[in-house]
Tab-separated table of C-alpha atoms in Angstrom:
chain	number	residue	atom	x	y	z
A	17	UNK	CA	3.795	15.861	3.312
A	18	UNK	CA	2.914	12.291	2.370
A	19	UNK	CA	3.005	9.405	4.782
A	20	UNK	CA	5.128	6.421	3.735
A	21	UNK	CA	4.270	2.746	3.389
A	22	UNK	CA	7.041	0.227	2.853
A	23	UNK	CA	5.481	-2.844	1.271
A	24	UNK	CA	6.530	-6.324	0.204
A	25	UNK	CA	8.443	-6.920	3.430
A	26	UNK	CA	9.948	-10.360	3.951
A	27	UNK	CA	12.603	-9.741	6.622
A	28	UNK	CA	12.276	-8.538	10.194
A	29	UNK	CA	15.318	-6.266	9.851
A	30	UNK	CA	13.591	-4.424	6.996
A	31	UNK	CA	10.395	-4.054	9.019
A	32	UNK	CA	12.395	-2.594	11.901
A	33	UNK	CA	14.165	-0.191	9.541
A	34	UNK	CA	10.802	1.012	8.214
A	35	UNK	CA	9.692	1.757	11.765
A	36	UNK	CA	12.979	3.458	12.679
A	37	UNK	CA	12.573	5.802	9.728
A	38	UNK	CA	9.059	6.742	10.827
A	39	UNK	CA	6.968	4.916	8.237
A	40	UNK	CA	3.253	5.079	8.947
A	41	UNK	CA	2.564	1.695	7.318
A	42	UNK	CA	4.334	-1.587	6.659
A	43	UNK	CA	2.958	-4.104	4.202
A	44	UNK	CA	3.142	-7.830	3.594
A	45	UNK	CA	2.063	-9.597	0.405
A	46	UNK	CA	-0.469	-12.427	0.344
A	47	UNK	CA	-1.314	-12.049	-3.360
A	48	UNK	CA	1.350	-14.297	-4.884
A	49	UNK	CA	4.802	-13.663	-6.286
A	50	UNK	CA	8.293	-13.752	-4.838
A	51	UNK	CA	7.399	-11.549	-1.855
A	52	UNK	CA	4.447	-13.625	-0.637
A	53	UNK	CA	4.542	-14.555	3.050
A	54	UNK	CA	2.428	-16.719	5.333
A	55	UNK	CA	0.187	-15.286	8.026
A	56	UNK	CA	2.652	-16.503	10.655
A	57	UNK	CA	5.556	-14.786	8.916
A	58	UNK	CA	3.550	-11.596	8.417
A	59	UNK	CA	2.725	-11.468	12.123
A	60	UNK	CA	6.437	-11.702	12.965
A	61	UNK	CA	7.199	-8.866	10.539
A	62	UNK	CA	4.421	-6.674	11.903
A	63	UNK	CA	5.493	-7.328	15.487
A	64	UNK	CA	9.090	-6.442	14.613
A	65	UNK	CA	7.973	-3.104	13.179
A	66	UNK	CA	5.650	-2.373	16.090
A	67	UNK	CA	8.318	-3.186	18.655
A	68	UNK	CA	10.860	-0.946	16.958
A	69	UNK	CA	8.357	1.908	16.709
A	70	UNK	CA	7.561	1.715	20.414
A	71	UNK	CA	11.227	1.538	21.319
A	72	UNK	CA	12.515	4.340	19.111
A	73	UNK	CA	9.935	7.088	18.851
A	74	UNK	CA	6.737	5.811	20.398
A	75	UNK	CA	4.985	6.165	17.054
A	76	UNK	CA	2.359	3.796	15.708
A	77	UNK	CA	3.092	1.870	12.517
A	78	UNK	CA	0.036	0.209	10.954
A	79	UNK	CA	0.203	-3.247	9.405
A	80	UNK	CA	-1.219	-3.795	5.908
A	81	UNK	CA	-1.874	-7.073	4.136
A	82	UNK	CA	-2.108	-7.096	0.330
A	83	UNK	CA	-4.540	-9.603	-1.144
A	84	UNK	CA	-5.604	-10.597	-4.637
A	85	UNK	CA	-8.931	-11.989	-5.756
A	86	UNK	CA	-9.317	-14.438	-2.867
A	87	UNK	CA	-12.640	-15.129	-1.197
A	88	UNK	CA	-13.463	-12.857	1.721
A	89	UNK	CA	-13.433	-15.677	4.255
A	90	UNK	CA	-9.855	-16.750	3.490
A	91	UNK	CA	-8.704	-13.125	3.457
A	92	UNK	CA	-10.281	-12.522	6.859
A	93	UNK	CA	-8.672	-15.654	8.309
A	94	UNK	CA	-5.205	-14.551	7.166
A	95	UNK	CA	-5.800	-10.962	8.283
A	96	UNK	CA	-6.850	-11.931	11.778
A	97	UNK	CA	-4.087	-14.523	12.150
A	98	UNK	CA	-1.387	-12.032	11.182
A	99	UNK	CA	-2.722	-9.195	13.329
A	100	UNK	CA	-2.968	-6.597	10.573
A	101	UNK	CA	-5.036	-3.442	10.863
A	102	UNK	CA	-5.557	-2.829	7.152
A	103	UNK	CA	-6.602	-5.103	4.301
A	104	UNK	CA	-5.573	-3.909	0.835
A	105	UNK	CA	-7.724	-5.464	-1.892
A	106	UNK	CA	-5.621	-5.608	-5.033
A	107	UNK	CA	-7.737	-7.880	-7.236
A	108	UNK	CA	-9.638	-5.127	-9.095
A	109	UNK	CA	-12.211	-4.835	-6.290
A	110	UNK	CA	-15.620	-3.191	-6.573
A	111	UNK	CA	-17.597	-1.474	-3.842
A	112	UNK	CA	-19.504	-4.709	-3.190
A	113	UNK	CA	-16.212	-6.471	-2.427
A	114	UNK	CA	-15.329	-3.805	0.122
A	115	UNK	CA	-18.735	-4.161	1.794
A	116	UNK	CA	-18.409	-7.939	1.883
A	117	UNK	CA	-14.988	-7.657	3.478
A	118	UNK	CA	-16.292	-5.285	6.161
A	119	UNK	CA	-18.720	-7.957	7.359
A	120	UNK	CA	-15.742	-10.153	8.302
A	121	UNK	CA	-13.037	-7.660	9.271
A	122	UNK	CA	-13.132	-4.754	11.727
A	123	UNK	CA	-10.092	-2.876	10.426
A	124	UNK	CA	-9.655	-0.584	7.461
A	125	UNK	CA	-10.252	-1.698	3.885
A	126	UNK	CA	-8.186	-0.152	1.109
A	127	UNK	CA	-9.234	-0.741	-2.490
A	128	UNK	CA	-6.892	-0.608	-5.478
A	129	UNK	CA	-7.791	1.163	-8.721
A	130	UNK	CA	-5.351	0.259	-11.498
A	131	UNK	CA	-5.004	2.845	-14.242
A	132	UNK	CA	-4.407	2.004	-17.875
A	133	UNK	CA	-2.146	4.858	-18.901
A	134	UNK	CA	-4.008	7.915	-17.619
A	135	UNK	CA	-7.437	6.218	-17.579
A	136	UNK	CA	-8.864	5.062	-14.259
A	137	UNK	CA	-11.393	2.201	-14.141
A	138	UNK	CA	-15.001	3.314	-14.509
A	139	UNK	CA	-15.805	1.999	-11.022
A	140	UNK	CA	-13.150	4.138	-9.291
A	141	UNK	CA	-15.708	6.637	-8.028
A	142	UNK	CA	-17.639	3.975	-6.122
A	143	UNK	CA	-14.404	2.880	-4.435
A	144	UNK	CA	-13.848	6.415	-3.139
A	145	UNK	CA	-17.309	6.302	-1.596
A	146	UNK	CA	-16.902	2.856	-0.014
A	147	UNK	CA	-13.242	2.213	0.876
A	148	UNK	CA	-11.204	3.724	3.697
A	149	UNK	CA	-8.525	4.616	1.147
A	150	UNK	CA	-8.035	4.144	-2.589
A	151	UNK	CA	-4.647	3.016	-3.859
A	152	UNK	CA	-3.688	4.039	-7.390
A	153	UNK	CA	-1.422	1.672	-9.307
A	154	UNK	CA	-0.549	0.917	-12.918
A	155	UNK	CA	-2.388	-1.838	-14.768
A	156	UNK	CA	-0.218	-4.507	-16.362
A	157	UNK	CA	-2.161	-7.516	-17.591
A	158	UNK	CA	-1.316	-10.703	-15.739
A	159	UNK	CA	0.232	-8.889	-12.770
A	160	UNK	CA	-1.436	-7.404	-9.709
A	161	UNK	CA	1.359	-5.178	-8.461
A	162	UNK	CA	5.088	-4.647	-8.207
A	163	UNK	CA	5.256	-3.793	-11.901
A	164	UNK	CA	7.696	-0.900	-11.598
A	165	UNK	CA	5.479	1.066	-13.987
A	166	UNK	CA	4.809	4.683	-13.048
A	167	UNK	CA	1.467	6.387	-13.495
A	168	UNK	CA	0.857	9.568	-15.475
A	169	UNK	CA	0.754	11.636	-12.285
A	170	UNK	CA	0.086	15.066	-13.760
A	171	UNK	CA	-2.508	13.760	-16.228
A	172	UNK	CA	-4.369	11.964	-13.442
A	173	UNK	CA	-4.264	14.868	-11.007
A	174	UNK	CA	-7.512	16.589	-12.022
A	175	UNK	CA	-9.611	13.419	-12.132
A	176	UNK	CA	-8.258	12.230	-8.792
A	177	UNK	CA	-8.897	15.630	-7.205
A	178	UNK	CA	-12.512	15.489	-8.395
A	179	UNK	CA	-13.044	12.007	-6.954
A	180	UNK	CA	-11.171	11.914	-3.674
A	181	UNK	CA	-13.305	14.009	-1.327
A	182	UNK	CA	-12.154	13.057	2.181
A	183	UNK	CA	-10.999	9.583	1.183
A	184	UNK	CA	-7.209	9.230	1.408
A	185	UNK	CA	-5.276	8.511	-1.784
A	186	UNK	CA	-2.407	6.039	-1.710
A	187	UNK	CA	0.010	6.243	-4.649
A	188	UNK	CA	1.990	3.224	-5.818
A	189	UNK	CA	3.522	2.182	-9.116
A	190	UNK	CA	7.203	2.566	-9.909
A	191	UNK	CA	8.051	4.936	-7.085
A	192	UNK	CA	11.731	5.359	-6.223
A	193	UNK	CA	13.854	7.702	-4.117
A	194	UNK	CA	14.564	9.635	-7.314
A	195	UNK	CA	10.962	10.259	-8.429
A	196	UNK	CA	8.778	10.204	-5.307
A	197	UNK	CA	9.090	13.932	-4.621
A	198	UNK	CA	7.899	14.754	-8.146
A	199	UNK	CA	5.014	12.291	-7.791
A	200	UNK	CA	3.861	13.878	-4.538
A	201	UNK	CA	4.046	17.383	-5.973
A	202	UNK	CA	2.032	16.345	-9.033
A	203	UNK	CA	-0.707	14.233	-7.430
A	204	UNK	CA	-0.679	15.201	-3.731
A	205	UNK	CA	-1.321	11.679	-2.376
A	206	UNK	CA	-1.855	11.173	1.329
A	207	UNK	CA	0.379	8.082	1.344
A	208	UNK	CA	3.141	6.838	-0.967
A	209	UNK	CA	3.674	3.091	-1.276
A	210	UNK	CA	7.018	1.578	-2.291
A	211	UNK	CA	8.301	-1.962	-2.637
A	212	UNK	CA	10.642	-2.786	-5.532
A	213	UNK	CA	11.903	0.795	-5.715
A	214	UNK	CA	13.921	0.345	-2.510
A	215	UNK	CA	15.137	-3.207	-3.050
A	216	UNK	CA	18.486	-4.782	-3.887
A	217	UNK	CA	16.640	-7.923	-5.021
A	218	UNK	CA	12.982	-9.065	-4.791
A	219	UNK	CA	11.900	-8.962	-1.156
A	220	UNK	CA	15.260	-7.685	0.105
A	221	UNK	CA	15.177	-4.027	1.063
A	222	UNK	CA	18.179	-1.737	0.730
A	223	UNK	CA	18.238	0.323	3.920
A	224	UNK	CA	20.024	3.261	2.317
A	225	UNK	CA	17.371	3.388	-0.406
A	226	UNK	CA	14.627	3.159	2.206
A	227	UNK	CA	16.071	6.169	4.008
A	228	UNK	CA	16.485	8.120	0.769
A	229	UNK	CA	12.899	7.370	-0.218
A	230	UNK	CA	11.502	8.412	3.141
A	231	UNK	CA	13.484	11.644	3.190
A	232	UNK	CA	12.482	12.496	-0.393
A	233	UNK	CA	8.805	11.853	0.339
A	234	UNK	CA	8.911	13.938	3.489
A	235	UNK	CA	10.685	16.812	1.796
A	236	UNK	CA	8.608	16.778	-1.394
A	237	UNK	CA	6.503	19.832	-0.522
A	238	UNK	CA	9.410	22.078	0.318
């Protein structure tokens, strides 16, 4: 059973819905694009999710900030100001970038490995050794994420299994309520990450789609 991360949040009502459903993670974008928020706005979103989680089921929902190729100091400033617990490095990070980030941030560091078709970057193995989790996404030149492009899950399964060890795998890239169960069965990620796949328009989540996605992800091993 994969945990769920709802990412690209821009509205407090969507953050609360994520928490009501039982999402383990909520994400805010700092890497550019139509879903980008300020640190102040991200903090409000994270607090909305946390408050709903405490009020509904007493569960903990962890806050994730998605960053591009910014310098570690500016990332740390935004991370601390927004109160997140996880930094997701989405700018083709290397192990050295993860280590540099750890010197300025006490939370978890996730590193993104973007696959070209079924080929992972040659430095993916070092990310599994260094990061707290590795997020797999599709590579589209000129875009860091939110591409809507799915990965070749079955083709990647063997190489990911050989690399992962005890490091959690986060799967992103074109996931929807209709395909997430198949993705989880094929690749067995620890966490599935969705943004555009549950939206009615960029940054605006469809609550019915969020529920359908969560239920499909949770029932994918049955």
